[in-house]
Coordinates of C-alpha atoms and ligand atoms in Angstrom, one line a residue:
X25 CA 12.7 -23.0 10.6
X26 CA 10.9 -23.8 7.1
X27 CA 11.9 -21.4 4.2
X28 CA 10.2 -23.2 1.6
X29 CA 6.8 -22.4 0.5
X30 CA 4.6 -24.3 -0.4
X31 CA 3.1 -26.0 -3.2
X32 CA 0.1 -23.8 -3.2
X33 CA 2.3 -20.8 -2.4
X34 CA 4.4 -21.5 -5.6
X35 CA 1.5 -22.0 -7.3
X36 CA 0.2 -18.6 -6.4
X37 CA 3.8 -17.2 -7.0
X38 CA 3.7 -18.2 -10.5
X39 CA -0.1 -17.6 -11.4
X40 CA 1.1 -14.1 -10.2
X41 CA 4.4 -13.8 -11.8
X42 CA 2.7 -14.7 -15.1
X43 CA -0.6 -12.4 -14.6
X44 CA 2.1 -9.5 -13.6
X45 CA 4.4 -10.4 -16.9
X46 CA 1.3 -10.5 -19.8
X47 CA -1.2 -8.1 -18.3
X48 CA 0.5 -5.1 -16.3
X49 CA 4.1 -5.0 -17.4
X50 CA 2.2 -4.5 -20.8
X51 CA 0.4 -1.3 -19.5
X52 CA 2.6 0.3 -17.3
X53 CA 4.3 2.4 -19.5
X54 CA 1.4 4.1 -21.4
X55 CA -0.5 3.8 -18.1
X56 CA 2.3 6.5 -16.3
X57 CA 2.2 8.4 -19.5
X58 CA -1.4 8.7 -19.7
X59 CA -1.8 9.5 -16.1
X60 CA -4.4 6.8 -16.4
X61 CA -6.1 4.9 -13.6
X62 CA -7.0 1.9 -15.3
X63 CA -10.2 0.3 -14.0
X64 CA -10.2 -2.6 -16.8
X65 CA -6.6 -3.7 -15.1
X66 CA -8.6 -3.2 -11.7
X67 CA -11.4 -5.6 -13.2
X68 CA -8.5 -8.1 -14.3
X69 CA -7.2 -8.1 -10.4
X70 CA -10.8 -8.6 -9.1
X71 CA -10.9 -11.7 -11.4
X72 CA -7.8 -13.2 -10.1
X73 CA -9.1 -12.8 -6.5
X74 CA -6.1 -10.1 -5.9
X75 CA -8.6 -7.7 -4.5
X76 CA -9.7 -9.7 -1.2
X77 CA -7.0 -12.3 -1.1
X78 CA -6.7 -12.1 2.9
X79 CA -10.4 -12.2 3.1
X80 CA -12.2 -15.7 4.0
X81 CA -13.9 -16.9 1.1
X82 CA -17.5 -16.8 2.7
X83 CA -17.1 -13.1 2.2
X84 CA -16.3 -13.2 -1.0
X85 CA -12.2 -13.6 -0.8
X86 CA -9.4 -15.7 -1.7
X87 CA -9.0 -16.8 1.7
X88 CA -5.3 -16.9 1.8
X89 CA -2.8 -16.7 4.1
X90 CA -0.8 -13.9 4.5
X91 CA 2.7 -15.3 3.3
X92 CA 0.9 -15.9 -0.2
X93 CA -0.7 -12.6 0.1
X94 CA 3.0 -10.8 0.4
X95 CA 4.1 -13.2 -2.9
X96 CA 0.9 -11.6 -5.0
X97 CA 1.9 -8.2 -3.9
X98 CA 5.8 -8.4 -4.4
X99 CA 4.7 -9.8 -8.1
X100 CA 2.0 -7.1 -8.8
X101 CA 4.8 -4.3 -7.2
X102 CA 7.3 -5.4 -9.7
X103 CA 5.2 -4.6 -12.2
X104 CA 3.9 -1.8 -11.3
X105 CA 3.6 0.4 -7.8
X106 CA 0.4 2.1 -9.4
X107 CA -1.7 -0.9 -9.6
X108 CA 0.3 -2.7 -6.0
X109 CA -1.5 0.9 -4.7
X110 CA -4.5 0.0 -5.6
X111 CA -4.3 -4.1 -4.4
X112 CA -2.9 -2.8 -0.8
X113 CA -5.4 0.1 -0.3
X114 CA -8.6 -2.2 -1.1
X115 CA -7.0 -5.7 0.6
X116 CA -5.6 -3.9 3.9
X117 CA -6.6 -0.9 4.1
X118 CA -10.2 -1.3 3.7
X119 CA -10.8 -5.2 3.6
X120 CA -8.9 -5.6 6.9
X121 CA -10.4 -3.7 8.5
X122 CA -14.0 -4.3 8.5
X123 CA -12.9 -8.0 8.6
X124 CA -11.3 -7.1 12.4
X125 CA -13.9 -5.0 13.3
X126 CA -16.9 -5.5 11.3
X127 CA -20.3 -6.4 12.5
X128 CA -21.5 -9.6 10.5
X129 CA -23.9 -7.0 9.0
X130 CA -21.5 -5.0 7.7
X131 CA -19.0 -8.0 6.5
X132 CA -21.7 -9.6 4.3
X133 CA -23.0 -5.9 2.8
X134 CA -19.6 -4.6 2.0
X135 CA -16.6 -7.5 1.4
X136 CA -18.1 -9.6 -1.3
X137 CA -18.8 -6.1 -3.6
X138 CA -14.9 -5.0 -2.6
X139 CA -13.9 -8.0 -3.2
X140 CA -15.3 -8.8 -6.5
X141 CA -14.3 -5.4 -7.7
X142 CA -17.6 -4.0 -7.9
X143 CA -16.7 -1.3 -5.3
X144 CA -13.5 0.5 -4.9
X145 CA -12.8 1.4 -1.2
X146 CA -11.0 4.7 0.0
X147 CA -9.1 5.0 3.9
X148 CA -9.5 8.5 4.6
X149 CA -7.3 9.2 7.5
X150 CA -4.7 11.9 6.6
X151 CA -5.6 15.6 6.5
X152 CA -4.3 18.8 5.4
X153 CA -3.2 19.5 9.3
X154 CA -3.0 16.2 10.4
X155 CA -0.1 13.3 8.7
X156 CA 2.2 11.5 11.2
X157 CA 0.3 13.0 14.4
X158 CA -2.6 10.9 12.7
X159 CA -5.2 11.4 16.6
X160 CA -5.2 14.8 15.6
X161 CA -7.2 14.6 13.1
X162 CA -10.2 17.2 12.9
X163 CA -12.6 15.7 10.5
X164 CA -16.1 16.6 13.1
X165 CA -19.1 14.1 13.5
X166 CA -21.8 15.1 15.0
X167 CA -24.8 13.0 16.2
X168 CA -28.2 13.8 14.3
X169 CA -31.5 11.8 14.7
X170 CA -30.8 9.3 11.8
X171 CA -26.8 8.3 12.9
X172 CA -24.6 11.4 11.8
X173 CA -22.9 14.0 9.9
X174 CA -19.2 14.5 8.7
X175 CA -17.4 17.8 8.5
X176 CA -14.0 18.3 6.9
X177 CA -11.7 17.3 5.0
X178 CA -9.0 14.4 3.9
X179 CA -5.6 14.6 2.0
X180 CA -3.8 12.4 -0.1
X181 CA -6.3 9.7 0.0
X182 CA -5.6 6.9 -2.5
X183 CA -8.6 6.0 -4.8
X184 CA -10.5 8.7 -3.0
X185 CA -12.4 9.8 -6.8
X186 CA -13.4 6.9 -7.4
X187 CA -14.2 5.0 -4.3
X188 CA -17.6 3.9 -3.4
X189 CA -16.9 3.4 -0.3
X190 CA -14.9 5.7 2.2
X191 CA -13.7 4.6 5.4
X192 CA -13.1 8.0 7.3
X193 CA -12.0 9.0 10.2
X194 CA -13.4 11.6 12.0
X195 CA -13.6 13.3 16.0
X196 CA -17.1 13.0 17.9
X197 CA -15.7 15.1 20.6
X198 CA -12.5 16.9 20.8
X199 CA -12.4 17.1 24.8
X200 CA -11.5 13.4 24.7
X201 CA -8.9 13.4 22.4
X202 CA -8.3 10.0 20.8
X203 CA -10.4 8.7 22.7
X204 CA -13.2 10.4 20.8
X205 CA -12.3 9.2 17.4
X206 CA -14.5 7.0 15.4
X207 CA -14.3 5.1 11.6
X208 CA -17.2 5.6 9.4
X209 CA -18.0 3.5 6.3
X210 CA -19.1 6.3 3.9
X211 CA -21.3 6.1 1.0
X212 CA -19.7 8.2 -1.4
X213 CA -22.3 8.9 -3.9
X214 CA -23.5 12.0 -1.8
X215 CA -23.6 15.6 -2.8
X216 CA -21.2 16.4 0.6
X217 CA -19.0 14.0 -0.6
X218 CA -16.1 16.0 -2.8
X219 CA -12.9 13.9 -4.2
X220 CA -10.6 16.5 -6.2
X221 CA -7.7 14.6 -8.3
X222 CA -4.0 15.5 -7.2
X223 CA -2.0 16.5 -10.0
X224 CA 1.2 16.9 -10.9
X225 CA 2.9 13.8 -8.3
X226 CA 6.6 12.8 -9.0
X227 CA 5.6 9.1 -9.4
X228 CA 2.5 6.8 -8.9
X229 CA 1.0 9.0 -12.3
X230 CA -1.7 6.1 -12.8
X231 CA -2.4 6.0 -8.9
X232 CA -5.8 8.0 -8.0
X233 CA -5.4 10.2 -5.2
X234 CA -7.3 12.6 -4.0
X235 CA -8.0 15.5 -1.6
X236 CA -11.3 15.4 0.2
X237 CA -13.9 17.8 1.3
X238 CA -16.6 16.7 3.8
X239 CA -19.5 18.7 3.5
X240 CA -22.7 17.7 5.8
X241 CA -21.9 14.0 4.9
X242 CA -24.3 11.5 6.1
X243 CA -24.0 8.1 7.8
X244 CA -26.1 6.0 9.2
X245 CA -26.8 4.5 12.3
X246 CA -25.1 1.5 12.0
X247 CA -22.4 2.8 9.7
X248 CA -19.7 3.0 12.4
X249 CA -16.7 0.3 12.4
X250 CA -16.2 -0.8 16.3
X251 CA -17.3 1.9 18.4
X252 CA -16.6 6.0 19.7
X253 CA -13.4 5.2 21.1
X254 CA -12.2 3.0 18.8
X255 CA -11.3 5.1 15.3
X256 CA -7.5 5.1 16.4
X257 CA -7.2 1.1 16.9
X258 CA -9.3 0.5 13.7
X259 CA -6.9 2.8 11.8
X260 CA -3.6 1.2 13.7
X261 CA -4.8 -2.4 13.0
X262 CA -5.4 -1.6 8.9
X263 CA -1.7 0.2 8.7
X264 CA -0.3 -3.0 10.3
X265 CA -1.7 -4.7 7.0
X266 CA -1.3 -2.0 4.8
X267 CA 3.0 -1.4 5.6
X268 CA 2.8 -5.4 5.0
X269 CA 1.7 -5.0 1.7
X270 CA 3.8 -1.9 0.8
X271 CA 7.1 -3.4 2.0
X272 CA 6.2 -6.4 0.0
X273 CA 5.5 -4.2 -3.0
X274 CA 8.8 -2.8 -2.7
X275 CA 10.7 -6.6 -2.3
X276 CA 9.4 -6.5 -5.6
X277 CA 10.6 -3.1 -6.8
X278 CA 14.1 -5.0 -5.6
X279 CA 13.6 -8.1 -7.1
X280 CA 13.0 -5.9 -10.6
X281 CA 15.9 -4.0 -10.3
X282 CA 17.8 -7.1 -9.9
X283 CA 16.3 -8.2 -13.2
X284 CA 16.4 -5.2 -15.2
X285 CA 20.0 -4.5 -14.1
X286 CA 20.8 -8.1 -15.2
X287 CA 19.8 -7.9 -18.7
X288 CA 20.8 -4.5 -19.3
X289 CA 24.2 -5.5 -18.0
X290 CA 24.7 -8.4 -19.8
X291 CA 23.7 -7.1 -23.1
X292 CA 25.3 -3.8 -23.0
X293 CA 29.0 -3.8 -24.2
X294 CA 31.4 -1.1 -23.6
X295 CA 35.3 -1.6 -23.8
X296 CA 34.6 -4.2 -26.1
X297 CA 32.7 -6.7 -23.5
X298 CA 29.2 -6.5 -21.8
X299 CA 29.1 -4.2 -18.6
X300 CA 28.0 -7.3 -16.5
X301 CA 31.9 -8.7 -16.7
X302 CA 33.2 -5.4 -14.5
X303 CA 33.6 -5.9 -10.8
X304 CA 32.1 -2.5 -9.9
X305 CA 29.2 -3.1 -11.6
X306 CA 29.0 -6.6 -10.6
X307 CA 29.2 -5.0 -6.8
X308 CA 26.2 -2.8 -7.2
X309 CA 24.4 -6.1 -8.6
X310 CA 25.3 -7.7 -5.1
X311 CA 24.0 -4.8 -3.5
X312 CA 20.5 -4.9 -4.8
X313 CA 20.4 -8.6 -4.5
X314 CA 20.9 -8.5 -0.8
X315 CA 18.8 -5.9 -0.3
X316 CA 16.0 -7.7 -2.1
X317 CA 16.8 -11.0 -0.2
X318 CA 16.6 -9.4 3.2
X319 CA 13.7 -7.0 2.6
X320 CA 12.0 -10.6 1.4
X321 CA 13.0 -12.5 4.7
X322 CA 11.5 -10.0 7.0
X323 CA 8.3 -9.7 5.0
X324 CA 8.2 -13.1 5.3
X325 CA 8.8 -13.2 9.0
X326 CA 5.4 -10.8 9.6
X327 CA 3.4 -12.8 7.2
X328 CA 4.3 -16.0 9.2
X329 CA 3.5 -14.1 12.5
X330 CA 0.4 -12.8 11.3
X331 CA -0.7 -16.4 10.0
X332 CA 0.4 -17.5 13.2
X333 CA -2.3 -14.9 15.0
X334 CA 1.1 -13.4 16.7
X335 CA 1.7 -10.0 17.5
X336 CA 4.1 -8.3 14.8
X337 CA 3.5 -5.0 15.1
X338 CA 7.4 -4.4 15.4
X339 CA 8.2 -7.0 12.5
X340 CA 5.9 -5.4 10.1
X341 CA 7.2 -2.2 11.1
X342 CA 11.1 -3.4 10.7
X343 CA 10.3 -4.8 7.3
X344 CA 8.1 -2.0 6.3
X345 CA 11.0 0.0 7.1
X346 CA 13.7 -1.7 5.6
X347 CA 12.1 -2.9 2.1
X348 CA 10.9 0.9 1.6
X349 CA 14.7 2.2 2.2
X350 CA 15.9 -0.9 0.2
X351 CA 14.1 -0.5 -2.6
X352 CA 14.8 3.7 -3.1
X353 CA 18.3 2.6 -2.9
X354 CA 17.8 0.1 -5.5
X355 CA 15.7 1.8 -8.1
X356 CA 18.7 4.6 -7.5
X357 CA 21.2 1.6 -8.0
X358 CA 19.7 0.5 -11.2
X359 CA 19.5 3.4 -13.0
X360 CA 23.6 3.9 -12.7
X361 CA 24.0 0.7 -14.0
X362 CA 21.8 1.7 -17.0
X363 CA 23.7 4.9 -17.6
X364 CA 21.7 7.3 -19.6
X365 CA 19.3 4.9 -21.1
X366 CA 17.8 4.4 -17.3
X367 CA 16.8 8.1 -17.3
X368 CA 13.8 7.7 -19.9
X369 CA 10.9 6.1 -19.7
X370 CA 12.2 2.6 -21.9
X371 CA 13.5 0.9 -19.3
X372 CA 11.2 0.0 -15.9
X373 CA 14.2 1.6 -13.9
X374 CA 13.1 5.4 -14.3
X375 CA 9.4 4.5 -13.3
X376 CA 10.8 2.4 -10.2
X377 CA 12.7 5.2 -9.4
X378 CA 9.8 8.2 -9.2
X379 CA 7.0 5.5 -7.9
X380 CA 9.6 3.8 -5.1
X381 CA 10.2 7.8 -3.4
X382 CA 6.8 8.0 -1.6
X383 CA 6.8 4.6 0.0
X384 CA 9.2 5.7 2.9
X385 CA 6.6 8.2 3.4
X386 CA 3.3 6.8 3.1
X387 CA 1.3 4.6 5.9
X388 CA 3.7 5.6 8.4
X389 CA 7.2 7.9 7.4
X390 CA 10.8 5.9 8.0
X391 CA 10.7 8.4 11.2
X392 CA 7.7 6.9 12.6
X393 CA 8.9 3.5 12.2
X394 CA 12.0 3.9 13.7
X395 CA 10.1 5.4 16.7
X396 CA 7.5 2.3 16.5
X397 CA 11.0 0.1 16.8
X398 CA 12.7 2.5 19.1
X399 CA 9.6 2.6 21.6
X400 CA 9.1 -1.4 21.2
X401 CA 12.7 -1.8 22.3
X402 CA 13.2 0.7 25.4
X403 CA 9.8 1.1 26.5
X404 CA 9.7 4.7 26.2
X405 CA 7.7 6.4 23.3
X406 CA 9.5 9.3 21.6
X407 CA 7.0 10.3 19.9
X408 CA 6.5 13.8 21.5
X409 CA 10.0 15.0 22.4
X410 CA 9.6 14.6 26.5
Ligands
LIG521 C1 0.7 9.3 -3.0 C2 0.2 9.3 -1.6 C3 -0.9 8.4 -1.2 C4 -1.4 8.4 0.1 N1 -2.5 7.6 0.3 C5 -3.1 7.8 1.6 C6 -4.4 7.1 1.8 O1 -4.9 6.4 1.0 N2 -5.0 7.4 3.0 C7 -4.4 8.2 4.0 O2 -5.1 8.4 5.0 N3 -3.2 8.8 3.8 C8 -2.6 8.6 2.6 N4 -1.4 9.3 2.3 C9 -0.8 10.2 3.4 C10 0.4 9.7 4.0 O3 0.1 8.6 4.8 C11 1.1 10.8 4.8 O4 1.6 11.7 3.8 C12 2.1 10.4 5.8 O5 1.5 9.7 6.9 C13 2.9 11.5 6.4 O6 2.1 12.6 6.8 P1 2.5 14.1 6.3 O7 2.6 14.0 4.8 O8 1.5 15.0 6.8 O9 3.9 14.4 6.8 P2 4.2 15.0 8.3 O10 3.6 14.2 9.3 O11 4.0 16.4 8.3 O12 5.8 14.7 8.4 C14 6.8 15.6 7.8 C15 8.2 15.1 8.3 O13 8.2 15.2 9.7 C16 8.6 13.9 10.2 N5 8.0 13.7 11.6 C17 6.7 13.9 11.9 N6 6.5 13.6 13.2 C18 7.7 13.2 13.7 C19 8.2 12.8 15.0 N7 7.3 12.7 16.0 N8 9.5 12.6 15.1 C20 10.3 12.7 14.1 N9 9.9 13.0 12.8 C21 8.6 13.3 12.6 C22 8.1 12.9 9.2 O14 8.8 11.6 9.3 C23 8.4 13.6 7.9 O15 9.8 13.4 7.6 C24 -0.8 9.3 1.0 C25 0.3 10.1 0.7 C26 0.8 10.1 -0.6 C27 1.9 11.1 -0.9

């Protein structure tokens, strides 16, 4: 067993560390405030190649691995969950997955403009009726002479109002079930096509997300991703990138609370001598830092699985799981330590607190993982009580 990266993996570390320190870290604050989704920042990412960094570079990607992938994203989600959203959603959740399933057509039209920036992509899967129990979905396509046409409608769907590109899933015929489901690659620069910001979120405030309506959308004939049949595998093999990148996001959230607390702890005095020099707040300083160490060990255990073209399904799952639960207890951890100061808006803390709370929910709740890991382990899937 080889813990240590790389050269080129430190490298990256750093390059990202830095470009995390002097151009997010900078924003975030007025950037939750504002409720702004800053598109210059997303420009800046595109730049660094953080927008396609799995993606081989004869698409138009950074071509990395996925180990240095998970050390951008940790960086980037220390800084700020917001702008980790928007690296995870266009890298796995659309990048992914027309790499794994895209014709060579479709690679070459749509990966270089994603991953330059050009495009922003949407991964419209959840619906108003339809979250967890994701193959009931009832987004309808219907065949027409020219390819075919969309009805319905998508919730929560980050980047969804400003997307260019929608992947979304939809039912060609409800008698087969999930066996009917298909992903299209929508052009969203229709008149059917209707994003409508979310307001009012606890956390994430200069995330996009979006509620969808589907009205007579058109697609193409070739505008499908793998084939009728194949919507729920397309949508199963993006998550598996997608919980990589969140639970690496949330090492990060972690790794900042560790930070954070630190200072704050060592500068603040009461009784006459910094906080940092009491045991009990030394002990919830331990906490965090083994939380952050073992939410980083498993994320790097399903980055070297997936380098390694290994199934990890059930790691990425484990750490998805873990990191998410981790990192809600740390943001909650950090803000004792920080006494009232941590509940305003000065210190990272508060905004690590409100953006950590919908990881454990989003691409898969803590319940479906635990019945990812539970039905990996006995062989029996729980899914549906029997
Ligand atoms: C800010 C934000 C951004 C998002 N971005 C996207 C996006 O870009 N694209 C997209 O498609 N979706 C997105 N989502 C949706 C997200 O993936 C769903 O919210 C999530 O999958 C849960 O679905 P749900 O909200 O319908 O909850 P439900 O499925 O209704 O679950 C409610 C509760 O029931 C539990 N539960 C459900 N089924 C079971 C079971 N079988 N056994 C035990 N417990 C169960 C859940 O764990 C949860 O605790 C986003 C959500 C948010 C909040």
């Amino acid at each position: 067993m080889d813990f240590d990266l790389t050269d080129e993996q430190q490298l990256i570390r750093e390059t990202a560390r830095d470009f995390t320190d002097k151009e997010i870290v900078e924003r975030s604050r007025e950037n939750a405030r504002n409720h702004h989704f800053d598109l210059e920042l997303v420009r800046k990412l595109a730049a660094q190649g953080y927008l396609g960094a799995i993606v081989p570079q004869e698409y138009g990607g950074a071509g990395l691995d996925y180990v240095s992938y998970g050390l951008i994203v940790e960086e980037i989600g220390r800084g700020d969950s917001a702008v980790r959203t928007v690296v995870s959603v266009q890298t796995s959740l659309v990048c992914s997955a027309i790499l794994k399933w895209g014709t060579e057509e479709q690679k070459h039209h749509y990966l270089p403009k994603l991953c330059s920036g050009e495009w922003l992509g949407c991964f419209g899967l959840t619906e108003p009726e339809s979250g967890s129990d994701a193959a009931s979905l009832r987004t309808r396509a219907t065949r027409t002479d020219s390819g075919w046409v969309l009805n319905g409608s998508k919730m929560w769907i980050s980047m969804g109002n400003h997307a260019k590109v929608a992947l979304i899933f939809a039912q060609t015929d409800p008698e087969l079930a999930h066996r009917g489901l298909a992903c299209f690659l929508v052009d969203t620069d229709q008149e059917g096509f209707q994003p409508q910001e979310i307001e009012h979120k606890m956390g994430l405030q200069a995330s996009d997300t979006a509620s969808i309506a589907l009205e007579d959308v058109h697609v193409g004939e070739g505008d499908m991703l793998g084939e009728i049949g194949d919507g729920f595998k397309v949508a199963m093999s993006a998550l598996d990138s997608g919980r990589y990148s969140v639970a690496a996001g949330c090492v990060g959230i972690c790794a900042g609370c560790v930070d954070e607390s630190v200072r704050y702890a060592t500068e603040r005095e009461q009784f006459g001598r910094p906080i940092a020099s009491f045991q009990l707040i030394q002990s919830m300083i331990a906490d965090m830092v083994l939380k952050a160490d073992a939410s980083r060990l498993l994320v790097w255990r399903a980055g070297f699985l997936k380098d390694k073209g290994r199934p990890n399904t059930l790691e990425t799952s484990i750490a998805k799981l873990h990191a998410t639960e981790a990192a809600q207890e740390c943001a909650n951890t950090a803000i004792q330590i920080h006494g009232g100061a941590g509940y305003v808006d000065d210190h990272p803390v508060e905004r690590y607190f409100r953006d950590v709370r919908v990881t454990t929910l989003y691409e898969g709740t803590s319940q479906i993982q635990k019945l990812i890991i539970g039905r990996a382990k006995t062989g029996i899937n729980a899914f549906v009580p029997a």
